[in-house]
Tab-separated table of C-alpha atoms in Angstrom:
chain	number	residue	atom	x	y	z
A	1	UNK	CA	-2.198	16.322	-5.590
A	2	UNK	CA	-1.757	13.664	-2.818
A	3	UNK	CA	-5.438	12.181	-2.017
A	4	UNK	CA	-7.106	11.480	1.077
A	5	UNK	CA	-7.502	7.899	1.985
A	6	UNK	CA	-10.992	6.166	2.881
A	7	UNK	CA	-9.767	2.729	4.423
A	8	UNK	CA	-11.804	0.034	5.596
A	9	UNK	CA	-10.432	-2.373	8.840
A	10	UNK	CA	-12.046	-5.943	8.946
A	11	UNK	CA	-11.261	-7.595	12.609
A	12	UNK	CA	-11.116	-11.226	12.259
A	13	UNK	CA	-11.317	-13.841	14.943
A	14	UNK	CA	-11.264	-17.615	14.264
A	15	UNK	CA	-13.025	-17.983	11.206
A	16	UNK	CA	-15.665	-14.894	12.064
A	17	UNK	CA	-15.747	-11.021	11.674
A	18	UNK	CA	-16.153	-9.223	14.604
A	19	UNK	CA	-17.387	-5.452	15.645
A	20	UNK	CA	-15.224	-4.096	18.398
A	21	UNK	CA	-16.536	-1.389	20.882
A	22	UNK	CA	-13.845	-0.212	23.526
A	23	UNK	CA	-11.779	-3.449	22.304
A	24	UNK	CA	-14.694	-5.700	23.663
A	25	UNK	CA	-15.640	-8.066	20.810
A	26	UNK	CA	-18.814	-9.015	19.496
A	27	UNK	CA	-19.193	-11.630	16.277
A	28	UNK	CA	-20.996	-10.874	13.503
A	29	UNK	CA	-20.745	-13.330	11.079
A	30	UNK	CA	-18.118	-15.432	8.894
A	31	UNK	CA	-16.938	-14.574	5.300
A	32	UNK	CA	-20.374	-15.832	3.490
A	33	UNK	CA	-22.228	-13.492	6.019
A	34	UNK	CA	-19.808	-10.725	4.786
A	35	UNK	CA	-20.209	-11.254	1.370
A	36	UNK	CA	-24.391	-11.563	1.634
A	37	UNK	CA	-24.554	-8.341	3.751
A	38	UNK	CA	-22.307	-6.174	1.918
A	39	UNK	CA	-21.911	-5.384	-1.897
A	40	UNK	CA	-18.788	-7.142	-1.913
A	41	UNK	CA	-17.324	-5.659	-4.971
A	42	UNK	CA	-18.473	-2.616	-3.757
A	43	UNK	CA	-16.424	-2.647	-0.742
A	44	UNK	CA	-13.424	-3.176	-3.239
A	45	UNK	CA	-14.090	-0.434	-5.236
A	46	UNK	CA	-15.268	2.303	-2.609
A	47	UNK	CA	-11.969	2.494	-0.587
A	48	UNK	CA	-8.365	3.144	-1.172
A	49	UNK	CA	-6.789	0.328	1.394
A	50	UNK	CA	-8.072	-2.489	3.199
A	51	UNK	CA	-6.545	-3.325	6.587
A	52	UNK	CA	-7.469	-6.784	8.084
A	53	UNK	CA	-6.488	-7.609	11.697
A	54	UNK	CA	-6.298	-10.838	13.462
A	55	UNK	CA	-7.947	-9.892	16.990
A	56	UNK	CA	-8.693	-13.040	18.901
A	57	UNK	CA	-7.717	-12.973	22.310
A	58	UNK	CA	-6.557	-16.613	22.521
A	59	UNK	CA	-3.535	-18.083	21.004
A	60	UNK	CA	-3.895	-16.546	17.477
A	61	UNK	CA	-3.791	-19.053	14.443
A	62	UNK	CA	-1.598	-17.498	11.689
A	63	UNK	CA	-2.183	-20.574	9.369
A	64	UNK	CA	-5.765	-20.202	9.285
A	65	UNK	CA	-5.659	-16.091	9.161
A	66	UNK	CA	-3.453	-16.604	6.202
A	67	UNK	CA	-5.793	-18.819	4.547
A	68	UNK	CA	-8.419	-16.221	5.114
A	69	UNK	CA	-6.087	-13.308	3.974
A	70	UNK	CA	-5.477	-15.331	0.519
A	71	UNK	CA	-9.406	-15.542	-0.087
A	72	UNK	CA	-9.821	-11.769	0.350
A	73	UNK	CA	-6.466	-10.454	-0.810
A	74	UNK	CA	-6.662	-11.872	-4.382
A	75	UNK	CA	-9.969	-10.041	-5.400
A	76	UNK	CA	-8.899	-6.252	-4.631
A	77	UNK	CA	-6.537	-4.229	-6.599
A	78	UNK	CA	-5.629	-1.951	-3.938
A	79	UNK	CA	-3.040	-2.200	-0.811
A	80	UNK	CA	-3.791	-4.663	2.035
A	81	UNK	CA	-2.474	-3.999	5.184
A	82	UNK	CA	-2.476	-7.244	8.018
A	83	UNK	CA	-1.440	-7.996	11.195
A	84	UNK	CA	-2.345	-9.037	14.581
A	85	UNK	CA	-0.419	-11.757	16.601
A	86	UNK	CA	2.867	-10.977	14.213
A	87	UNK	CA	5.602	-12.478	16.657
A	88	UNK	CA	8.463	-13.860	14.061
A	89	UNK	CA	9.963	-13.290	10.806
A	90	UNK	CA	8.031	-16.343	9.671
A	91	UNK	CA	4.581	-15.114	10.784
A	92	UNK	CA	5.581	-11.905	8.609
A	93	UNK	CA	6.561	-13.925	5.756
A	94	UNK	CA	3.453	-15.961	5.762
A	95	UNK	CA	1.371	-13.057	5.823
A	96	UNK	CA	3.123	-11.490	3.105
A	97	UNK	CA	2.985	-14.333	0.822
A	98	UNK	CA	-0.787	-14.461	1.695
A	99	UNK	CA	-1.017	-11.173	-0.222
A	100	UNK	CA	-0.533	-8.553	2.150
A	101	UNK	CA	1.542	-5.479	0.845
A	102	UNK	CA	1.898	-4.070	4.579
A	103	UNK	CA	2.705	-5.722	8.072
A	104	UNK	CA	0.564	-4.147	10.923
A	105	UNK	CA	2.375	-4.672	14.017
A	106	UNK	CA	1.168	-3.719	17.980
A	107	UNK	CA	2.722	-5.767	20.674
A	108	UNK	CA	5.945	-6.470	18.975
A	109	UNK	CA	6.763	-2.680	18.742
A	110	UNK	CA	7.277	-2.649	22.368
A	111	UNK	CA	8.405	-6.182	23.108
A	112	UNK	CA	10.622	-7.173	20.435
A	113	UNK	CA	12.118	-4.192	18.793
A	114	UNK	CA	14.730	-6.469	17.238
A	115	UNK	CA	12.212	-8.318	15.139
A	116	UNK	CA	10.655	-4.902	14.110
A	117	UNK	CA	14.148	-3.519	12.859
A	118	UNK	CA	14.705	-6.965	11.306
A	119	UNK	CA	11.330	-6.468	9.244
A	120	UNK	CA	12.253	-3.130	8.442
A	121	UNK	CA	15.543	-4.466	7.065
A	122	UNK	CA	13.885	-6.953	5.066
A	123	UNK	CA	10.620	-5.336	3.780
A	124	UNK	CA	11.585	-1.657	3.887
A	125	UNK	CA	9.987	1.002	6.032
A	126	UNK	CA	6.817	1.277	3.592
A	127	UNK	CA	5.804	-1.914	4.556
A	128	UNK	CA	5.542	-1.615	8.449
A	129	UNK	CA	2.535	-0.139	9.728
A	130	UNK	CA	2.820	0.956	13.879
A	131	UNK	CA	-0.259	0.110	15.319
A	132	UNK	CA	-0.959	2.349	18.727
A	133	UNK	CA	-3.747	1.874	20.862
A	134	UNK	CA	-4.076	4.618	23.676
A	135	UNK	CA	-6.411	6.197	26.182
A	136	UNK	CA	-7.148	9.689	26.114
A	137	UNK	CA	-7.428	10.520	29.694
A	138	UNK	CA	-3.528	10.021	30.443
A	139	UNK	CA	-2.270	9.261	26.688
A	140	UNK	CA	-1.208	5.801	28.119
A	141	UNK	CA	-0.408	3.027	25.438
A	142	UNK	CA	-1.717	-0.257	25.616
A	143	UNK	CA	-0.440	-3.335	24.134
A	144	UNK	CA	-1.796	-7.149	23.906
A	145	UNK	CA	-5.384	-5.962	22.215
A	146	UNK	CA	-5.527	-3.345	24.694
A	147	UNK	CA	-4.956	-5.764	28.154
A	148	UNK	CA	-1.985	-4.549	29.182
A	149	UNK	CA	-0.791	-0.822	30.069
A	150	UNK	CA	2.535	-0.011	28.654
A	151	UNK	CA	4.823	1.571	31.728
A	152	UNK	CA	7.437	2.560	29.718
A	153	UNK	CA	5.804	5.190	27.409
A	154	UNK	CA	2.923	7.549	26.693
A	155	UNK	CA	1.221	8.142	23.416
A	156	UNK	CA	3.905	10.918	22.299
A	157	UNK	CA	6.881	8.928	23.414
A	158	UNK	CA	5.432	6.243	21.451
A	159	UNK	CA	4.972	7.968	18.223
A	160	UNK	CA	8.684	9.174	18.186
A	161	UNK	CA	9.928	5.898	19.315
A	162	UNK	CA	8.190	4.074	16.526
A	163	UNK	CA	9.559	6.474	13.982
A	164	UNK	CA	13.227	5.930	15.393
A	165	UNK	CA	12.268	2.173	14.973
A	166	UNK	CA	11.762	2.859	11.195
A	167	UNK	CA	8.377	2.074	10.672
A	168	UNK	CA	6.826	3.873	7.658
A	169	UNK	CA	3.144	4.656	8.931
A	170	UNK	CA	1.050	4.924	12.363
A	171	UNK	CA	-2.417	3.405	12.643
A	172	UNK	CA	-3.281	5.401	15.693
A	173	UNK	CA	-6.384	3.940	17.740
A	174	UNK	CA	-8.252	5.895	20.194
A	175	UNK	CA	-9.630	2.908	22.534
A	176	UNK	CA	-12.248	5.289	23.940
A	177	UNK	CA	-13.742	5.961	20.657
A	178	UNK	CA	-13.360	2.220	19.579
A	179	UNK	CA	-16.627	1.333	18.136
A	180	UNK	CA	-18.692	4.084	19.622
A	181	UNK	CA	-19.508	5.485	16.154
A	182	UNK	CA	-19.309	9.252	17.794
A	183	UNK	CA	-16.611	10.677	15.743
A	184	UNK	CA	-12.709	10.639	15.457
A	185	UNK	CA	-10.634	11.940	18.571
A	186	UNK	CA	-10.030	14.946	16.601
A	187	UNK	CA	-7.881	16.875	19.574
A	188	UNK	CA	-5.513	13.784	19.833
A	189	UNK	CA	-5.150	13.399	16.210
A	190	UNK	CA	-4.179	17.285	15.837
A	191	UNK	CA	-1.361	17.191	18.495
A	192	UNK	CA	0.091	14.001	17.069
A	193	UNK	CA	-0.040	15.319	13.662
A	194	UNK	CA	2.339	17.917	14.317
A	195	UNK	CA	4.880	15.787	16.151
A	196	UNK	CA	5.585	13.251	13.409
A	197	UNK	CA	6.191	13.350	9.440
A	198	UNK	CA	5.075	9.823	9.323
A	199	UNK	CA	1.653	9.047	7.591
A	200	UNK	CA	-1.243	8.646	10.288
A	201	UNK	CA	-4.197	6.410	9.866
A	202	UNK	CA	-6.870	7.574	12.004
A	203	UNK	CA	-9.096	5.039	13.768
A	204	UNK	CA	-11.824	4.685	16.276
A	205	UNK	CA	-15.178	6.463	16.551
A	206	UNK	CA	-15.831	6.809	12.554
A	207	UNK	CA	-19.486	5.827	12.213
A	208	UNK	CA	-20.993	8.565	10.084
A	209	UNK	CA	-20.024	10.465	6.444
A	210	UNK	CA	-19.225	13.758	8.055
A	211	UNK	CA	-16.861	12.099	11.005
A	212	UNK	CA	-14.563	11.375	7.721
A	213	UNK	CA	-15.096	15.021	6.438
A	214	UNK	CA	-14.279	16.222	10.005
A	215	UNK	CA	-10.970	14.472	10.300
A	216	UNK	CA	-9.774	15.249	6.745
A	217	UNK	CA	-10.477	18.856	7.316
A	218	UNK	CA	-9.459	19.612	10.662
A	219	UNK	CA	-6.592	17.486	11.423
A	220	UNK	CA	-3.451	17.466	9.146
A	221	UNK	CA	-3.889	13.837	8.215
A	222	UNK	CA	-4.539	11.961	5.053
A	223	UNK	CA	-6.268	8.416	6.093
A	224	UNK	CA	-9.111	7.349	8.137
A	225	UNK	CA	-10.198	4.085	8.855
A	226	UNK	CA	-13.518	2.344	10.107
A	227	UNK	CA	-14.358	-1.217	11.139
A	228	UNK	CA	-17.949	-0.627	11.825
A	229	UNK	CA	-19.497	-3.352	9.978
A	230	UNK	CA	-22.932	-2.104	10.761
A	231	UNK	CA	-22.916	1.578	9.868
A	232	UNK	CA	-21.405	1.015	6.505
A	233	UNK	CA	-23.475	-2.078	5.155
A	234	UNK	CA	-24.720	-2.543	1.578
A	235	UNK	CA	-22.910	0.145	-0.320
A	236	UNK	CA	-22.492	2.441	2.445
A	237	UNK	CA	-18.939	2.681	1.820
A	238	UNK	CA	-19.665	4.040	-1.568
A	239	UNK	CA	-22.191	6.614	0.006
A	240	UNK	CA	-19.606	7.304	2.359
A	241	UNK	CA	-16.894	8.038	-0.786
A	242	UNK	CA	-19.528	10.098	-2.603
A	243	UNK	CA	-20.468	12.162	0.427
A	244	UNK	CA	-16.503	12.836	1.215
A	245	UNK	CA	-16.231	13.967	-2.690
A	246	UNK	CA	-19.004	16.170	-2.609
A	247	UNK	CA	-17.583	17.912	0.266
A	248	UNK	CA	-14.701	19.086	-1.557
A	249	UNK	CA	-12.249	16.690	-0.595
A	250	UNK	CA	-9.710	15.325	-3.002
A	251	UNK	CA	-10.142	11.518	-3.086
A	252	UNK	CA	-8.525	9.477	-5.816
A	253	UNK	CA	-10.958	8.636	-8.938
A	254	UNK	CA	-11.182	5.330	-10.868
A	255	UNK	CA	-13.756	3.646	-13.368
A	256	UNK	CA	-15.966	1.520	-11.494
A	257	UNK	CA	-17.505	0.096	-14.890
A	258	UNK	CA	-14.183	-1.015	-15.835
A	259	UNK	CA	-14.539	-4.207	-13.062
A	260	UNK	CA	-18.271	-4.751	-14.309
A	261	UNK	CA	-17.244	-5.182	-17.819
A	262	UNK	CA	-14.576	-7.082	-17.236
A	263	UNK	CA	-15.976	-9.790	-15.157
A	264	UNK	CA	-19.661	-9.469	-15.369
B	1	UNK	CA	5.996	-17.476	-24.863
B	2	UNK	CA	4.529	-15.425	-21.719
B	3	UNK	CA	5.243	-12.728	-19.473
B	4	UNK	CA	7.597	-13.326	-17.058
B	5	UNK	CA	7.483	-11.584	-13.819
B	6	UNK	CA	11.447	-11.413	-12.246
B	7	UNK	CA	11.601	-12.955	-8.823
B	8	UNK	CA	14.554	-11.616	-7.276
B	9	UNK	CA	13.503	-11.739	-3.542
B	10	UNK	CA	12.389	-7.976	-3.407
B	11	UNK	CA	8.843	-7.527	-2.377
B	12	UNK	CA	5.376	-9.236	-3.380
B	13	UNK	CA	5.282	-10.311	-6.958
B	14	UNK	CA	1.957	-12.275	-6.069
B	15	UNK	CA	-0.221	-9.075	-6.283
B	16	UNK	CA	1.273	-8.547	-9.837
B	17	UNK	CA	0.195	-12.194	-10.760
B	18	UNK	CA	-3.316	-11.411	-9.528
B	19	UNK	CA	-3.805	-8.579	-11.723
B	20	UNK	CA	-2.466	-10.119	-14.653
B	21	UNK	CA	-4.769	-13.238	-13.996
B	22	UNK	CA	-7.657	-10.715	-13.749
B	23	UNK	CA	-6.795	-9.310	-16.966
B	24	UNK	CA	-6.662	-12.858	-18.709
B	25	UNK	CA	-3.104	-12.566	-19.294
B	26	UNK	CA	-0.913	-15.475	-18.921
B	27	UNK	CA	2.374	-14.683	-16.604
B	28	UNK	CA	4.831	-16.807	-14.814
B	29	UNK	CA	7.086	-16.092	-11.669
B	30	UNK	CA	10.748	-16.739	-12.168
B	31	UNK	CA	14.168	-16.578	-11.404
B	32	UNK	CA	15.671	-18.534	-14.143
B	33	UNK	CA	17.717	-16.349	-16.504
B	34	UNK	CA	16.981	-18.747	-19.889
B	35	UNK	CA	13.185	-18.264	-19.033
B	36	UNK	CA	13.576	-14.452	-18.749
B	37	UNK	CA	15.341	-14.427	-22.054
B	38	UNK	CA	12.631	-16.494	-23.723
B	39	UNK	CA	9.869	-14.608	-22.583
B	40	UNK	CA	7.372	-12.214	-24.652
B	41	UNK	CA	7.603	-9.484	-22.198
B	42	UNK	CA	9.420	-8.975	-18.733
B	43	UNK	CA	7.808	-7.289	-15.682
B	44	UNK	CA	10.383	-6.197	-12.751
B	45	UNK	CA	8.095	-5.559	-9.365
B	46	UNK	CA	9.717	-5.039	-6.187
B	47	UNK	CA	9.699	-2.851	-2.839
B	48	UNK	CA	12.715	-2.370	-0.718
B	49	UNK	CA	16.380	-1.086	-1.030
B	50	UNK	CA	17.951	-0.146	-3.909
B	51	UNK	CA	21.414	-1.765	-3.067
B	52	UNK	CA	19.676	-5.032	-1.756
B	53	UNK	CA	17.978	-5.317	-5.048
B	54	UNK	CA	21.167	-4.811	-7.075
B	55	UNK	CA	22.849	-7.328	-4.922
B	56	UNK	CA	20.348	-10.174	-5.400
B	57	UNK	CA	20.149	-9.365	-9.293
B	58	UNK	CA	23.620	-10.247	-9.324
B	59	UNK	CA	23.936	-13.308	-6.901
B	60	UNK	CA	21.211	-14.728	-8.390
B	61	UNK	CA	22.688	-14.169	-11.836
B	62	UNK	CA	19.686	-12.397	-13.351
B	63	UNK	CA	21.992	-8.934	-14.262
B	64	UNK	CA	23.398	-10.259	-17.221
B	65	UNK	CA	20.054	-11.790	-18.577
B	66	UNK	CA	18.216	-9.008	-18.031
B	67	UNK	CA	20.762	-6.478	-19.685
B	68	UNK	CA	20.830	-8.979	-22.942
B	69	UNK	CA	17.106	-9.258	-22.982
B	70	UNK	CA	16.340	-5.650	-22.828
B	71	UNK	CA	19.596	-4.146	-24.899
B	72	UNK	CA	20.288	-7.258	-27.254
B	73	UNK	CA	16.864	-9.240	-27.839
B	74	UNK	CA	14.943	-5.885	-27.175
B	75	UNK	CA	12.233	-7.694	-25.086
B	76	UNK	CA	9.616	-5.269	-23.825
B	77	UNK	CA	10.198	-4.622	-19.974
B	78	UNK	CA	8.328	-2.818	-17.410
B	79	UNK	CA	9.503	-1.885	-13.772
B	80	UNK	CA	7.458	-1.256	-11.136
B	81	UNK	CA	8.382	1.237	-8.348
B	82	UNK	CA	11.912	-0.325	-7.193
B	83	UNK	CA	11.882	-2.291	-10.411
B	84	UNK	CA	11.329	1.242	-12.442
B	85	UNK	CA	14.339	2.826	-10.176
B	86	UNK	CA	16.532	0.272	-11.054
B	87	UNK	CA	16.765	1.053	-14.487
B	88	UNK	CA	18.638	4.403	-13.898
B	89	UNK	CA	22.293	5.047	-13.226
B	90	UNK	CA	22.521	5.070	-9.444
B	91	UNK	CA	20.662	4.918	-6.354
B	92	UNK	CA	21.625	6.319	-3.082
B	93	UNK	CA	19.211	4.047	-0.947
B	94	UNK	CA	21.401	1.701	1.447
B	95	UNK	CA	24.601	3.447	-0.053
B	96	UNK	CA	25.549	4.480	-3.817
B	97	UNK	CA	24.625	1.371	-5.664
B	98	UNK	CA	25.076	1.315	-9.736
B	99	UNK	CA	21.817	0.508	-11.597
B	100	UNK	CA	21.420	-0.977	-15.029
B	101	UNK	CA	21.523	2.436	-16.689
B	102	UNK	CA	19.091	1.731	-19.325
B	103	UNK	CA	17.921	5.450	-18.921
B	104	UNK	CA	19.663	8.510	-17.383
B	105	UNK	CA	19.389	9.841	-13.718
B	106	UNK	CA	19.968	8.993	-10.202
B	107	UNK	CA	17.567	7.852	-7.341
B	108	UNK	CA	17.545	10.028	-4.224
B	109	UNK	CA	15.587	10.744	-1.453
B	110	UNK	CA	12.795	13.327	-1.496
B	111	UNK	CA	14.083	16.824	-0.484
B	112	UNK	CA	14.220	17.184	3.351
B	113	UNK	CA	12.991	20.630	2.635
B	114	UNK	CA	9.594	19.275	1.722
B	115	UNK	CA	7.527	19.790	4.438
B	116	UNK	CA	5.178	16.955	3.860
B	117	UNK	CA	4.745	13.278	5.495
B	118	UNK	CA	7.264	10.771	4.376
B	119	UNK	CA	6.997	7.977	2.965
B	120	UNK	CA	4.909	9.593	0.086
B	121	UNK	CA	1.822	6.877	0.526
B	122	UNK	CA	-1.692	7.122	-1.228
B	123	UNK	CA	-3.246	7.774	-4.191
B	124	UNK	CA	-1.723	10.644	-6.056
B	125	UNK	CA	-2.761	12.152	-9.525
B	126	UNK	CA	-0.175	11.466	-12.391
B	127	UNK	CA	0.231	13.910	-15.327
B	128	UNK	CA	0.567	12.103	-18.465
B	129	UNK	CA	2.998	14.130	-20.697
B	130	UNK	CA	2.681	12.160	-24.352
B	131	UNK	CA	-0.778	12.352	-25.089
B	132	UNK	CA	-0.028	9.206	-27.478
B	133	UNK	CA	1.798	7.097	-24.994
B	134	UNK	CA	0.524	3.444	-25.406
B	135	UNK	CA	1.098	2.462	-21.803
B	136	UNK	CA	-1.773	5.175	-20.801
B	137	UNK	CA	-3.970	4.606	-23.456
B	138	UNK	CA	-7.471	5.104	-22.392
B	139	UNK	CA	-6.720	6.917	-19.295
B	140	UNK	CA	-7.347	10.554	-18.664
B	141	UNK	CA	-4.341	13.157	-18.731
B	142	UNK	CA	-4.606	13.437	-15.047
B	143	UNK	CA	-5.008	9.747	-13.669
B	144	UNK	CA	-5.152	8.670	-9.905
B	145	UNK	CA	-2.449	5.993	-9.107
B	146	UNK	CA	-1.223	4.432	-5.766
B	147	UNK	CA	2.189	5.618	-4.628
B	148	UNK	CA	4.464	4.222	-1.855
B	149	UNK	CA	8.102	5.410	-1.610
B	150	UNK	CA	10.548	8.117	-0.270
B	151	UNK	CA	13.222	8.018	-3.171
B	152	UNK	CA	12.392	9.258	-6.421
B	153	UNK	CA	13.877	10.169	-10.065
B	154	UNK	CA	13.890	13.977	-10.102
B	155	UNK	CA	11.950	15.304	-12.988
B	156	UNK	CA	14.878	17.545	-14.394
B	157	UNK	CA	17.354	14.228	-14.243
B	158	UNK	CA	16.074	12.330	-17.145
B	159	UNK	CA	15.068	13.302	-20.985
B	160	UNK	CA	12.577	9.746	-20.872
B	161	UNK	CA	10.229	11.001	-18.524
B	162	UNK	CA	6.449	10.440	-19.864
B	163	UNK	CA	4.478	11.222	-16.698
B	164	UNK	CA	5.073	13.223	-13.801
B	165	UNK	CA	3.925	13.387	-10.280
B	166	UNK	CA	3.993	16.369	-7.593
B	167	UNK	CA	4.479	15.812	-4.007
B	168	UNK	CA	6.225	18.857	-2.701
B	169	UNK	CA	8.204	18.751	-6.073
B	170	UNK	CA	7.801	17.234	-9.570
B	171	UNK	CA	9.145	13.880	-9.868
B	172	UNK	CA	9.134	11.154	-12.527
B	173	UNK	CA	5.790	8.971	-12.555
B	174	UNK	CA	6.571	7.135	-15.796
B	175	UNK	CA	9.647	6.497	-17.870
B	176	UNK	CA	9.654	5.438	-21.421
B	177	UNK	CA	12.572	4.694	-23.670
B	178	UNK	CA	12.134	2.274	-26.813
B	179	UNK	CA	11.482	-1.353	-25.364
B	180	UNK	CA	11.840	0.040	-21.584
B	181	UNK	CA	9.041	1.048	-19.484
B	182	UNK	CA	8.931	1.740	-15.913
B	183	UNK	CA	6.412	3.309	-13.498
B	184	UNK	CA	6.958	4.845	-9.936
B	185	UNK	CA	3.525	4.341	-8.823
B	186	UNK	CA	1.856	0.225	-8.240
B	187	UNK	CA	-0.369	-0.016	-11.225
B	188	UNK	CA	-1.325	-3.521	-9.419
B	189	UNK	CA	-2.697	-1.621	-6.602
B	190	UNK	CA	-4.345	1.078	-8.347
B	191	UNK	CA	-7.605	-0.078	-8.945
B	192	UNK	CA	-9.026	0.154	-12.190
B	193	UNK	CA	-6.388	2.983	-13.511
B	194	UNK	CA	-3.684	0.547	-12.729
B	195	UNK	CA	-5.180	-2.598	-14.452
B	196	UNK	CA	-5.718	-0.206	-17.662
B	197	UNK	CA	-2.119	0.205	-17.663
B	198	UNK	CA	-1.294	-3.213	-16.981
B	199	UNK	CA	-3.617	-4.382	-19.894
B	200	UNK	CA	-2.011	-1.771	-22.478
B	201	UNK	CA	1.064	-3.081	-21.541
B	202	UNK	CA	0.392	-6.760	-22.043
B	203	UNK	CA	-0.943	-5.751	-25.490
B	204	UNK	CA	2.046	-3.815	-26.453
């Protein structure tokens, strides 16, 4: 049986990790802060996948981002998706070489469809995650870190569009729920899950254990992500996983002691 | 003599290296035929299209070297995901393409009738059919591994299937024939379950 996926998203900007609320960013701390305030190993052993996004609003420094990616990717034995500012084949190649298994694309989807097609040809559909940011009120879609409204497409068209482009997964972000910790946008997720066969990762609003249980139970989707650094501090992700398991939701199991025994 | 991870410009060999390093296994990424023929074990990772992969194998003069290593020198080989698929006779991805033919079977898309999300992404439970399997030593008979693929080796296609997985239908999760081992999932991305399996392979 296919298991549900619990995913953590790290939002990176010029050396620091960020909290995002409705797409406005607040600096939290650097990699050292992250390691000191999270049981760093426990993040890696509590989740099914990690997403690392370069969310800086200024010109993004891909070289620096890749350096950070290398520091993180080598430690974890799970899939890692990364993106933010991928605007060329070279950006994509650098991110893959730095340890990412999947590329997360947003602005390029709508502004550089030829690049997307070439990435699909080069790395395969399973490597390309389409990140779509939307607002609930009119199902409008935004690009450039939520700063620019797409005139050409609404959410439903965008989903069909990225499917036709050959993307292999959709990372669906409710801009209204982002960082609120008030739960996922279940209504939209239910609708979108019916119009596409692509795997969907729900994002935006996941702040408590039961939010995940709700989204897995009520929407026909397999994956949900949070970037909420504060609500899941310490061993919060481990606790979340336990809570989801105890709610009779099928989650993958592995032997955490193996890591302790192997490397103290 | 060490484990050689074949680089044929398909997908990311780096994460397999990370996993082996973590386990303390010496390994090297190489696309040099002589190097492959002199290694103690061979791993073929890979994601992407079957046709592109076989094209690269031939263009980079790896096809003959791998055949000789596996069939004549009997070096133990592990194919991961696309790597496993290449061991079969034929792949449909990107247009019908001949594989290495080490084991029977064709690689085709999951049936369209399956009303499930595609690609098949995430951890899924793998049922280990051969309880004495050395590759799965120390793992439960049903263990979770990470999959990401749209093409598969159907369960009835090949007599060498040693583990199965279900996604709307049964398909091959692992194959084994003499010195030839293949897994459809990604052990390097499957937390401790995958690391255990890679450790087993390195100790064979």
